[in-house]
Coordinates of C-alpha atoms and ligand atoms in Angstrom, one line a residue:
M1340 CA 73.6 115.3 109.4
S1341 CA 75.3 117.6 106.9
N1342 CA 78.4 116.3 105.1
S1343 CA 80.2 119.6 105.7
A1344 CA 83.2 121.0 107.5
D1345 CA 81.4 121.7 110.7
A1346 CA 79.9 118.3 111.8
G1347 CA 81.1 117.2 115.2
V1348 CA 80.1 113.6 114.9
V1349 CA 81.2 111.9 111.7
D1350 CA 81.9 108.5 110.1
A1351 CA 85.4 109.3 109.2
V1352 CA 88.1 111.9 109.8
V1353 CA 90.7 112.3 107.2
V1354 CA 93.9 114.0 108.1
G1355 CA 95.5 115.9 105.1
A1356 CA 94.1 117.3 101.8
G1357 CA 96.8 116.2 99.4
F1358 CA 96.3 113.6 96.6
A1359 CA 95.4 110.9 99.2
G1360 CA 93.1 112.9 101.5
L1361 CA 91.2 114.4 98.6
Y1362 CA 90.5 111.1 97.1
A1363 CA 89.5 109.6 100.5
L1364 CA 87.0 112.4 100.9
H1365 CA 85.6 111.8 97.4
K1366 CA 85.5 108.1 97.7
L1367 CA 84.0 107.8 101.2
R1368 CA 81.5 110.6 100.6
S1369 CA 80.3 108.8 97.4
Q1370 CA 79.7 105.7 99.7
G1371 CA 77.4 107.9 101.8
L1372 CA 79.8 108.4 104.7
V1373 CA 79.9 111.7 106.6
V1374 CA 83.6 112.8 106.3
R1375 CA 85.6 115.6 107.8
V1376 CA 89.0 116.5 106.4
F1377 CA 91.5 118.6 108.3
E1378 CA 94.3 120.3 106.5
A1379 CA 97.1 122.3 108.1
A1380 CA 97.6 124.5 105.0
P1381 CA 95.1 127.2 103.9
E1382 CA 94.5 125.2 100.6
V1383 CA 94.5 121.8 99.1
G1384 CA 97.6 120.1 97.6
G1385 CA 99.7 118.7 100.5
T1386 CA 103.3 118.3 99.4
W1387 CA 102.5 120.2 96.2
Y1388 CA 101.2 123.2 98.2
F1389 CA 104.4 123.4 100.3
N1390 CA 107.3 122.4 98.1
R1391 CA 107.3 125.4 95.7
Y1392 CA 111.0 125.9 95.5
P1393 CA 112.6 126.9 92.2
G1394 CA 112.6 124.0 89.8
A1395 CA 110.2 121.8 91.8
R1396 CA 108.8 119.1 89.6
C1397 CA 107.6 115.6 90.0
D1398 CA 110.0 112.8 88.9
V1399 CA 107.1 110.6 87.7
E1400 CA 105.7 111.5 84.3
S1401 CA 102.7 113.9 84.5
V1402 CA 100.3 111.6 82.5
D1403 CA 101.0 108.8 85.1
Y1404 CA 101.2 111.0 88.2
S1405 CA 97.5 111.9 88.1
Y1406 CA 94.2 110.3 89.3
S1407 CA 93.1 107.2 87.4
F1408 CA 89.7 106.7 89.0
S1409 CA 87.8 108.9 86.6
D1410 CA 87.9 108.7 82.8
E1411 CA 86.4 112.2 82.8
L1412 CA 89.3 113.6 84.8
E1413 CA 91.8 111.8 82.6
Q1414 CA 90.2 113.0 79.4
E1415 CA 89.5 116.6 80.4
W1416 CA 92.9 117.6 81.9
T1417 CA 95.8 118.1 79.6
W1418 CA 99.3 118.0 80.9
T1419 CA 101.7 120.3 79.1
E1420 CA 105.1 118.8 80.0
K1421 CA 106.5 115.3 80.4
Y1422 CA 107.4 116.1 84.0
A1423 CA 105.0 118.6 85.5
T1424 CA 106.1 121.6 87.5
Q1425 CA 104.9 122.0 91.1
G1426 CA 102.6 124.8 89.8
E1427 CA 100.9 122.7 87.2
I1428 CA 100.4 119.8 89.6
L1429 CA 98.9 122.2 92.2
R1430 CA 96.6 123.7 89.5
Y1431 CA 95.5 120.1 88.6
I1432 CA 94.7 119.3 92.3
N1433 CA 92.7 122.5 92.7
W1434 CA 90.9 121.8 89.5
V1435 CA 89.9 118.3 90.8
A1436 CA 88.9 119.7 94.1
D1437 CA 86.6 122.2 92.4
K1438 CA 85.2 119.7 89.9
L1439 CA 84.3 117.2 92.6
D1440 CA 83.2 119.9 95.0
L1441 CA 85.6 118.8 97.7
R1442 CA 86.3 122.0 99.5
P1443 CA 83.1 122.1 101.6
G1444 CA 84.3 118.9 103.4
I1445 CA 87.6 120.4 104.4
T1446 CA 88.6 122.5 107.4
F1447 CA 91.8 124.4 106.4
D1448 CA 94.5 126.1 108.5
T1449 CA 93.8 123.4 111.1
R1450 CA 96.1 120.7 112.5
V1451 CA 94.9 117.6 114.1
V1452 CA 96.8 117.4 117.4
S1453 CA 95.4 114.2 118.9
A1454 CA 93.3 111.1 118.1
T1455 CA 92.2 109.0 121.1
L1456 CA 90.4 105.7 121.0
D1457 CA 87.4 104.9 123.2
E1458 CA 87.8 101.2 123.7
K1459 CA 84.2 100.6 124.5
T1460 CA 82.5 102.3 121.6
L1461 CA 85.6 101.8 119.3
R1462 CA 85.2 105.5 118.2
W1463 CA 88.0 108.0 117.9
T1464 CA 88.0 111.5 119.5
V1465 CA 90.0 113.8 117.3
V1466 CA 91.1 117.2 118.6
T1467 CA 92.5 120.1 116.5
D1468 CA 94.7 123.0 117.2
A1469 CA 91.7 125.2 116.8
G1470 CA 90.2 123.5 119.9
E1471 CA 87.6 121.6 118.0
T1472 CA 86.6 118.1 119.0
V1473 CA 85.2 115.6 116.5
T1474 CA 84.3 112.0 117.1
A1475 CA 84.6 109.5 114.3
R1476 CA 84.4 105.8 113.7
F1477 CA 87.3 105.8 111.2
V1478 CA 90.5 107.9 111.2
I1479 CA 92.4 108.0 107.9
M1480 CA 95.9 109.4 108.1
A1481 CA 96.6 110.9 104.7
T1482 CA 99.5 112.8 106.2
G1483 CA 102.1 112.1 103.5
P1484 CA 105.4 110.2 103.9
L1485 CA 107.5 113.4 103.2
S1486 CA 105.7 116.2 104.9
A1487 CA 107.6 116.7 108.2
A1488 CA 110.5 119.0 107.0
L1489 CA 113.9 118.5 108.7
T1490 CA 116.1 121.4 109.8
P1491 CA 119.4 120.2 111.2
A1492 CA 120.5 121.8 114.5
F1493 CA 123.4 123.8 113.1
P1494 CA 124.8 125.8 116.0
G1495 CA 124.0 129.5 115.5
L1496 CA 121.4 128.9 112.8
D1497 CA 119.0 131.3 114.5
T1498 CA 121.6 134.1 114.6
F1499 CA 121.9 134.3 110.9
A1500 CA 120.9 137.8 109.8
G1501 CA 120.0 137.0 106.2
E1502 CA 117.1 135.2 104.6
V1503 CA 116.6 131.5 105.5
Y1504 CA 114.4 129.2 103.3
H1505 CA 113.6 125.6 103.6
T1506 CA 112.7 124.0 100.3
A1507 CA 109.6 122.3 101.9
H1508 CA 108.3 125.6 103.2
W1509 CA 109.0 127.9 100.3
P1510 CA 107.3 131.4 100.3
H1511 CA 104.4 132.0 98.1
E1512 CA 105.8 135.3 96.7
P1513 CA 108.8 135.0 94.3
V1514 CA 112.2 134.9 96.0
D1515 CA 114.8 137.0 94.1
F1516 CA 118.4 135.9 94.6
S1517 CA 119.9 138.3 92.1
S1518 CA 123.0 140.1 93.3
K1519 CA 123.0 137.8 96.4
R1520 CA 125.5 135.4 97.8
V1521 CA 123.5 132.2 98.5
A1522 CA 124.3 128.9 100.2
V1523 CA 122.4 125.8 99.6
I1524 CA 122.8 123.0 102.2
G1525 CA 121.7 119.6 100.9
T1526 CA 122.0 117.8 97.6
G1527 CA 119.0 115.4 97.6
S1528 CA 116.2 115.7 95.0
S1529 CA 115.1 119.2 96.3
G1530 CA 118.6 120.6 96.3
I1531 CA 119.5 119.1 92.9
Q1532 CA 116.3 120.6 91.3
S1533 CA 116.7 124.0 92.8
I1534 CA 120.5 124.6 92.6
P1535 CA 120.6 125.1 88.7
L1536 CA 117.9 127.8 88.9
I1537 CA 119.3 129.5 92.0
A1538 CA 122.7 129.5 90.3
E1539 CA 121.3 131.4 87.3
Q1540 CA 120.1 134.2 89.6
A1541 CA 122.7 134.4 92.4
E1542 CA 125.8 136.5 92.3
Q1543 CA 127.6 133.6 94.0
L1544 CA 126.3 130.2 95.0
Y1545 CA 127.9 127.9 97.5
V1546 CA 126.6 124.3 97.5
F1547 CA 127.3 122.4 100.7
Q1548 CA 127.2 118.8 99.9
R1549 CA 127.5 116.0 102.6
T1550 CA 126.7 112.9 100.5
P1551 CA 126.9 113.1 96.7
N1552 CA 123.8 111.7 95.0
Y1553 CA 123.0 109.9 91.8
S1554 CA 121.0 112.1 89.5
V1555 CA 119.9 111.3 86.0
P1556 CA 118.7 114.1 83.6
A1557 CA 114.9 114.4 83.3
G1558 CA 114.9 114.8 79.6
N1559 CA 111.9 117.0 80.2
R1560 CA 110.0 118.3 77.2
T1561 CA 106.8 120.0 76.2
L1562 CA 104.1 117.4 75.3
T1563 CA 102.8 117.8 71.8
E1564 CA 99.2 117.4 70.8
S1565 CA 99.9 114.0 69.4
D1566 CA 101.7 112.9 72.6
V1567 CA 98.6 113.9 74.6
A1568 CA 96.2 112.3 72.1
E1569 CA 98.1 109.0 72.1
V1570 CA 98.1 108.9 75.9
K1571 CA 94.4 109.8 76.1
S1572 CA 93.4 107.1 73.6
N1573 CA 95.4 104.5 75.4
Y1574 CA 94.9 105.5 79.0
A1575 CA 93.3 102.3 80.2
E1576 CA 96.1 100.2 78.8
R1577 CA 98.7 102.6 80.3
R1578 CA 97.1 102.4 83.7
A1579 CA 96.7 98.6 83.5
M1580 CA 100.5 98.4 83.0
S1581 CA 101.1 100.8 85.9
W1582 CA 98.9 98.8 88.3
R1583 CA 100.9 95.6 87.4
S1584 CA 104.3 97.2 87.5
G1585 CA 107.1 97.4 90.1
G1586 CA 106.7 101.1 90.7
G1587 CA 103.4 102.3 89.4
S1588 CA 104.5 103.5 86.0
P1589 CA 104.0 101.8 82.7
H1590 CA 107.6 100.8 82.1
V1591 CA 109.0 97.3 82.2
A1592 CA 112.6 96.2 82.8
H1593 CA 114.7 94.7 80.0
P1594 CA 113.7 91.0 79.6
K1595 CA 117.2 89.7 80.3
L1596 CA 119.3 89.9 83.5
T1597 CA 122.1 92.5 83.3
M1598 CA 124.9 90.0 82.7
E1599 CA 122.8 87.7 80.4
A1600 CA 122.6 90.6 78.0
T1601 CA 125.5 91.2 75.6
A1602 CA 127.7 94.3 76.2
E1603 CA 125.9 96.0 73.3
E1604 CA 122.4 95.1 74.5
R1605 CA 123.3 96.3 78.0
R1606 CA 124.6 99.6 76.7
A1607 CA 121.6 100.1 74.5
A1608 CA 119.3 99.4 77.4
F1609 CA 121.1 101.8 79.7
E1610 CA 121.0 104.4 76.9
R1611 CA 117.2 104.0 76.4
R1612 CA 116.6 104.4 80.2
W1613 CA 118.9 107.4 80.3
E1614 CA 116.8 108.9 77.5
L1615 CA 113.6 108.1 79.4
G1616 CA 115.1 110.1 82.2
G1617 CA 115.4 110.2 86.0
V1618 CA 114.6 107.6 88.6
L1619 CA 113.6 104.8 86.3
F1620 CA 117.3 104.3 85.5
S1621 CA 117.4 102.1 88.6
K1622 CA 115.1 99.7 87.0
T1623 CA 116.8 99.2 83.6
F1624 CA 117.3 95.5 84.4
S1625 CA 115.3 93.6 87.0
D1626 CA 118.4 92.4 88.9
Q1627 CA 120.0 95.9 89.2
M1628 CA 118.9 96.4 92.8
I1629 CA 119.7 92.8 93.9
D1630 CA 123.0 91.8 92.3
P1631 CA 126.1 94.0 93.1
V1632 CA 127.7 93.1 89.8
A1633 CA 124.6 94.2 87.8
N1634 CA 124.4 97.4 89.9
D1635 CA 128.0 98.2 89.2
E1636 CA 127.4 97.9 85.5
A1637 CA 124.7 100.6 85.8
R1638 CA 126.9 102.7 88.1
R1639 CA 129.8 102.6 85.6
F1640 CA 127.6 103.7 82.7
Y1641 CA 126.3 106.5 85.0
E1642 CA 129.7 107.7 86.0
E1643 CA 130.8 107.9 82.3
K1644 CA 127.8 110.0 81.5
V1645 CA 128.2 112.4 84.4
R1646 CA 132.0 112.8 84.1
A1647 CA 131.4 113.8 80.4
V1648 CA 129.5 117.0 81.4
I1649 CA 131.7 118.2 84.3
D1650 CA 134.7 120.4 83.3
D1651 CA 136.8 119.9 86.4
P1652 CA 137.7 116.3 87.2
E1653 CA 138.3 117.1 90.9
V1654 CA 134.8 118.5 91.1
A1655 CA 133.5 115.4 89.3
D1656 CA 135.2 113.2 91.9
L1657 CA 133.3 115.0 94.6
L1658 CA 130.0 114.8 92.8
I1659 CA 130.1 111.1 92.0
P1660 CA 128.9 108.9 94.8
N1661 CA 131.1 106.2 96.1
D1662 CA 129.4 105.1 99.3
H1663 CA 126.2 103.4 98.1
P1664 CA 125.0 101.3 95.1
I1665 CA 123.2 103.3 92.5
G1666 CA 119.4 103.4 93.2
T1667 CA 119.6 102.5 96.9
K1668 CA 118.7 106.1 97.6
R1669 CA 116.1 107.6 95.3
I1670 CA 117.8 108.6 92.1
C1671 CA 117.3 112.3 91.6
T1672 CA 115.9 113.8 88.4
D1673 CA 117.6 116.9 87.2
T1674 CA 117.9 119.5 84.5
N1675 CA 121.5 120.7 84.1
Y1676 CA 122.5 119.9 87.7
F1677 CA 126.1 118.8 87.0
Q1678 CA 126.7 121.4 84.3
T1679 CA 125.9 124.0 87.0
F1680 CA 129.2 123.3 88.6
N1681 CA 131.0 124.5 85.4
R1682 CA 129.7 128.0 86.1
P1683 CA 132.2 130.6 87.5
N1684 CA 129.7 131.7 90.2
V1685 CA 129.2 128.2 91.7
R1686 CA 131.4 126.5 94.2
L1687 CA 131.0 123.0 95.7
I1688 CA 132.0 122.5 99.3
S1689 CA 132.3 119.0 100.6
V1690 CA 130.9 118.9 104.1
R1691 CA 132.5 115.5 104.6
R1692 CA 135.9 117.0 104.1
T1693 CA 135.3 120.3 105.9
P1694 CA 132.2 120.0 108.2
I1695 CA 129.9 122.9 108.9
E1696 CA 130.9 124.0 112.4
S1697 CA 128.5 126.9 113.0
I1698 CA 126.4 129.6 111.5
D1699 CA 126.7 133.2 112.6
A1700 CA 125.0 136.5 111.5
T1701 CA 127.1 136.7 108.3
G1702 CA 127.3 133.1 107.1
I1703 CA 128.6 129.6 107.5
T1704 CA 131.8 128.5 109.2
T1705 CA 133.3 125.2 108.2
S1706 CA 136.4 123.5 109.6
D1707 CA 138.6 125.5 107.2
A1708 CA 136.8 128.7 106.1
H1709 CA 134.0 131.2 106.6
Y1710 CA 131.5 131.8 103.8
D1711 CA 129.8 135.2 103.8
I1712 CA 126.3 134.8 102.5
D1713 CA 123.1 136.9 102.2
A1714 CA 120.7 134.0 101.9
L1715 CA 120.6 130.4 103.1
V1716 CA 118.5 127.6 101.5
L1717 CA 118.0 124.4 103.5
A1718 CA 117.3 121.5 101.2
T1719 CA 117.8 119.2 104.1
G1720 CA 114.9 116.8 103.6
F1721 CA 112.3 115.2 105.9
D1722 CA 111.6 113.0 108.8
A1723 CA 110.2 110.6 106.3
M1724 CA 107.4 108.0 106.7
T1725 CA 106.8 108.5 110.4
G1726 CA 107.5 112.2 111.1
A1727 CA 104.1 113.6 110.3
L1728 CA 102.3 110.8 112.3
A1729 CA 104.7 111.4 115.3
K1730 CA 103.5 115.0 115.5
I1731 CA 100.0 113.8 116.4
D1732 CA 99.2 112.2 119.8
I1733 CA 97.6 109.0 118.5
V1734 CA 96.4 107.0 121.5
G1735 CA 95.0 103.5 121.1
R1736 CA 94.2 100.5 123.3
G1737 CA 95.3 100.7 126.9
G1738 CA 96.4 104.3 126.5
Q1739 CA 99.2 103.2 124.3
G1740 CA 100.7 106.0 122.1
L1741 CA 101.6 105.3 118.5
R1742 CA 104.9 107.1 119.0
E1743 CA 105.9 104.9 121.9
D1744 CA 104.6 101.8 120.0
W1745 CA 106.9 102.7 117.2
A1746 CA 109.9 103.6 119.3
E1747 CA 112.0 100.8 117.8
G1748 CA 110.7 101.5 114.3
P1749 CA 107.2 101.6 112.6
R1750 CA 105.0 98.5 113.1
T1751 CA 102.2 98.1 110.6
Y1752 CA 100.3 95.4 108.8
L1753 CA 100.5 96.1 105.0
G1754 CA 101.3 99.7 105.8
L1755 CA 97.6 100.1 106.4
G1756 CA 96.7 99.0 109.9
V1757 CA 98.3 98.9 113.3
D1758 CA 97.6 96.5 116.2
G1759 CA 96.0 98.3 119.1
F1760 CA 94.6 101.0 116.8
P1761 CA 91.3 99.7 115.4
N1762 CA 89.8 101.6 112.5
L1763 CA 92.9 103.8 112.3
F1764 CA 94.1 103.5 108.7
L1765 CA 97.3 104.8 107.2
V1766 CA 97.5 105.9 103.6
S1767 CA 101.0 105.1 102.1
G1768 CA 102.3 104.3 105.6
P1769 CA 105.5 102.5 106.5
G1770 CA 105.4 98.9 105.4
A1771 CA 103.7 99.8 102.1
P1772 CA 105.7 100.4 98.9
A1773 CA 104.7 104.1 99.3
V1774 CA 107.5 106.3 98.0
L1775 CA 108.9 103.4 95.9
A1776 CA 105.7 103.6 93.8
N1777 CA 103.7 106.3 91.9
M1778 CA 102.2 108.0 95.0
V1779 CA 98.9 109.0 93.3
L1780 CA 98.0 105.4 92.2
H1781 CA 99.3 104.2 95.6
A1782 CA 97.0 106.6 97.4
E1783 CA 94.0 105.4 95.2
A1784 CA 94.8 101.8 95.9
H1785 CA 95.0 102.3 99.7
V1786 CA 91.8 104.4 99.8
N1787 CA 89.9 101.9 97.7
W1788 CA 91.1 99.1 100.0
I1789 CA 90.0 101.1 103.1
A1790 CA 86.6 102.0 101.5
D1791 CA 86.0 98.3 100.6
A1792 CA 86.9 97.3 104.2
I1793 CA 84.3 99.8 105.5
T1794 CA 81.7 98.4 103.2
H1795 CA 82.6 94.9 104.4
L1796 CA 82.2 95.9 108.0
D1797 CA 78.9 97.7 107.4
S1798 CA 77.4 95.0 105.2
H1799 CA 78.1 92.4 108.0
G1800 CA 77.0 94.7 110.8
H1801 CA 80.5 94.9 112.4
T1802 CA 82.2 98.0 113.9
A1803 CA 85.9 97.8 113.4
L1804 CA 88.9 96.2 111.8
E1805 CA 92.2 95.8 113.8
A1806 CA 95.4 94.3 112.7
T1807 CA 96.6 91.5 115.0
A1808 CA 99.9 91.7 116.7
E1809 CA 100.9 88.5 114.9
S1810 CA 100.1 89.8 111.5
V1811 CA 102.1 93.0 112.2
D1812 CA 105.1 91.0 113.4
N1813 CA 104.9 88.7 110.3
W1814 CA 104.6 91.7 107.9
I1815 CA 107.6 93.4 109.4
A1816 CA 109.5 90.2 109.1
E1817 CA 108.4 89.9 105.4
C1818 CA 109.4 93.5 104.7
N1819 CA 112.8 92.9 106.3
R1820 CA 113.3 89.6 104.5
R1821 CA 112.6 91.2 101.1
A1822 CA 114.8 94.3 101.9
E1823 CA 117.7 92.1 103.0
A1824 CA 117.6 90.3 99.7
T1825 CA 118.3 93.6 97.9
L1826 CA 121.1 96.2 98.0
F1827 CA 118.8 98.9 99.6
P1828 CA 120.0 98.4 103.2
R1829 CA 123.5 99.3 102.1
A1830 CA 122.7 103.0 101.9
N1831 CA 122.3 105.5 104.7
S1832 CA 119.0 106.6 103.2
W1833 CA 115.9 108.2 104.6
Y1834 CA 114.2 104.9 103.6
M1835 CA 116.2 103.5 106.6
G1836 CA 115.6 106.5 108.8
A1837 CA 119.4 107.2 108.6
N1838 CA 118.9 111.0 108.0
V1839 CA 117.4 111.7 111.4
P1840 CA 119.7 111.6 114.4
G1841 CA 118.5 108.9 116.8
K1842 CA 115.9 107.4 114.5
P1843 CA 115.8 103.6 114.5
R1844 CA 117.5 102.1 111.4
V1845 CA 114.9 99.9 109.8
F1846 CA 114.0 99.7 106.2
M1847 CA 110.5 101.3 106.3
L1848 CA 109.0 100.1 102.9
F1849 CA 107.7 97.0 101.2
I1850 CA 110.1 96.4 98.4
G1851 CA 108.5 93.5 96.6
G1852 CA 106.9 95.7 93.9
F1853 CA 103.7 97.6 93.6
G1854 CA 101.8 95.0 91.6
V1855 CA 102.8 92.2 94.0
Y1856 CA 101.8 94.3 97.0
L1857 CA 98.4 95.1 95.5
D1858 CA 97.9 91.3 95.0
I1859 CA 98.7 90.7 98.6
C1860 CA 96.3 93.4 99.8
A1861 CA 93.5 92.0 97.5
E1862 CA 94.1 88.4 98.9
V1863 CA 93.9 89.7 102.4
A1864 CA 90.5 91.3 101.7
A1865 CA 89.2 88.3 99.7
A1866 CA 90.1 86.0 102.6
G1867 CA 87.8 88.1 104.9
Y1868 CA 90.5 90.5 106.0
K1869 CA 93.0 87.8 107.0
G1870 CA 95.3 89.1 109.7
F1871 CA 92.8 91.6 111.0
Q1872 CA 90.3 91.0 113.8
I1873 CA 86.8 92.0 113.1
L1874 CA 85.3 93.7 116.1
D1875 CA 81.9 94.8 117.5
A1876 CA 81.5 97.7 119.9
S1877 CA 80.3 96.6 123.3
Ligands
N01_2227 O1 115.7 115.4 100.9 P1 116.9 114.4 101.0 P2 115.0 116.0 99.6 N1 124.5 118.8 107.1 O2 116.8 113.8 102.4 C1 121.6 116.9 103.4 C2 111.1 113.4 97.3 N2 111.3 114.5 96.4 O3 114.0 117.0 100.1 O4 122.6 112.6 102.2 C3 124.7 118.7 105.8 O5 116.9 113.5 99.9 C4 121.5 115.4 103.1 O6 122.8 114.9 103.2 P3 123.0 113.3 103.5 C5 112.0 112.2 96.8 O7 111.5 111.0 97.2 C6 110.9 114.3 95.1 O8 116.0 116.5 98.7 O9 122.1 112.9 104.6 N3 123.8 118.2 104.9 C7 121.0 115.4 101.7 O10 121.9 115.8 100.8 C8 113.3 112.5 97.7 O11 114.1 111.4 97.8 C9 111.1 115.3 94.2 O12 124.4 113.1 103.8 C10 122.7 117.7 105.4 C11 119.9 116.6 101.8 O13 120.3 117.4 102.9 C12 112.7 113.0 98.9 O14 111.5 113.8 98.6 C13 111.7 116.5 94.5 C14 122.4 117.7 106.8 C15 118.5 116.1 102.0 O15 118.2 115.3 101.0 C16 113.6 113.9 99.8 O16 114.2 114.8 99.0 C17 112.0 116.7 95.9 C18 123.4 118.3 107.6 N4 123.2 118.3 109.0 C19 111.8 115.7 96.8 N5 121.2 117.2 107.0 C20 110.8 114.9 92.8 O17 109.7 114.4 92.5 C21 120.8 116.8 105.8 N6 121.7 117.1 104.9 C22 111.7 115.2 91.8

C-alpha cells in the first residue's frame, strides 16, 4: 500500500498538520507505518498558518521553539530574531515539510468530521467533510489546544457594515487600516501584540478591554551571527536543559525562594527576568506561583515598571490588573503595548465599567456611548484545550461520544489517552502541561511516546492501548491536587475554561512541570504502560 494521501486503509490517521501533526507523520512514517494526515487549511502550519494578525510572534525564543529531533534541521535553519514572527515560523514549518517530504502524506482543505470505533476489530473509521472514509488502527489528534477561535455573541454583530477580522482567522492579503476608525475587542496575547501596530496605521483606535492583562516587554532583537553560532555549537546542552525544565525552555529560576533573597537580590533577579522578556517573568523565583507573598513581590515590581511608561495615571489604573495574581493567566509578551495608550489616536474603554450592549451597522454601543467605526478586530481568544476536539464526533466504546464523556470537564490519562477510546491518542491534550510548556518540544515528546507505545504493541503482537477509568480518575485527581497547591485556580483564565460561557470550570493542565511530567510518562511506559490496558482484537 502506498504511503500517500489517498489510501483508504491505513495504520494511523493524524488530524492536523501543525508542528505536532507534521512530526507525527515523519516519526510514524519512519517506523514503517502507513499514515494519512488531514488538515483543514490549504497548507501546513496549524496555528501559525491561521494567526497572521499584525505583530503575531511566538513568546518562546525562536531557537527553542523549533524541532529538536534532527541535528541537521537545527544546524541548517537560522533564526533571525530572538522572538520569531508568525511569517518566519511559517517559513520554517514549510521548509521542514519540504525537506522531510511530508506533503504527499497530507490531505489539505479537509476536516475530519467523525472518528468511530469498531469495538470488535478495535479499528477507527474516520470520515471527512469531503465525504472520504478511511479506516485506521490509530487516531492521533494533533488538533492544537488553541485552534477553535471564539467569537462572542455580541447582539447585532452580523449587522455591522464594516470589515470584521478575528485575529485567529486573519486574511492572507495585507489589511490596511490607514484613515480608518478601528475597534479592537480583547486584550489577551493576540490583542496586546496587534494593538500597537494597528494604532500606528489607524486614524482612531478604540481598545475595548474587559480584563486587564499582565504583559512584559519582549525585548525582541535581531540575532547576530555570534548569537546564532553560540546556540548552534551548544544546541545539545540547551535542549537538555529545556527537557529538564519546568516549561520547556533552558532557563532556571533563582536558586533562593523569593523572600529568602535579600531585597537587592530580589530586585536584581526581577530585573534580569524583565530583560529576558515576556512570559518567563512568572518563573523568576520557584515559589512565585505558589506563595501569594512571593507573587505580590513580583506584581509590585511589575506595576512599577508599567506605570513608568504610561503617561495618564487613570489609564494606568485601568491597564494594571487587580483581579488575579501575576502569571495565573499567561503573561503576554509585547512590544510597546502600554506606550501605545500615550498616543492621541488611541482610546481605552473598560468594558467592565461600560459593557458592550450591541453592535449595529455603524459601530459599537456600550452602556454610555456609541463608537462609530469602520473596522472591527476580534481578539477574543479560543475555546481552548477541548474546542477543536469537540468539533469532531469522536465515538468510542458503547457508542459513547467524547463530547458527552467530557461534559463535566476533560478526562484523560497523562493528557494522552482516554478510557473508552482505545488507540485514540491526544497530542498536547488536556491533562498534559501542554500550553504551559514549549509546544514544539511538548509535541515531540508526545509523538515519541505514542510511537514507542505503537512499537511496544507491535513487538508483543497486541492491538491496542486503552487508559483505564481508574487511571483517568487518578490522573485528574493528581492534576487537581497540583493545581490547588498553586495560585492558578484564582484566575478566571482559559486554563480553567472560564472564557467560554457554560464551560465547566476545571483546571485543564498538568502543572507539575515539563521535566517532571516527562519522567512520569517515561515511568508509565517502562512499567509496561501502567494504567493502560493492553488489548487484542477479537
Ligand atoms: O486570547 P485570550 P488570545 N467581551 O483568551 C476578551 C496564545 N497566544 O488569542 O479576559 C469583551 O487570552 C477577553 O477578556 P477576559 C497564548 O497562550 C500566544 O489573546 O475574558 N471582551 C480577553 O481580553 C494566549 O494566552 C501568543 O475578560 C471579551 C480577550 O478577549 C492564548 O493564545 C500570541 C469577550 C481574549 O484573550 C490566547 O490568546 C497569541 C467579550 N464578550 C496567542 N470575550 C504568543 O506566543 C473575550 N474577550 C505571543
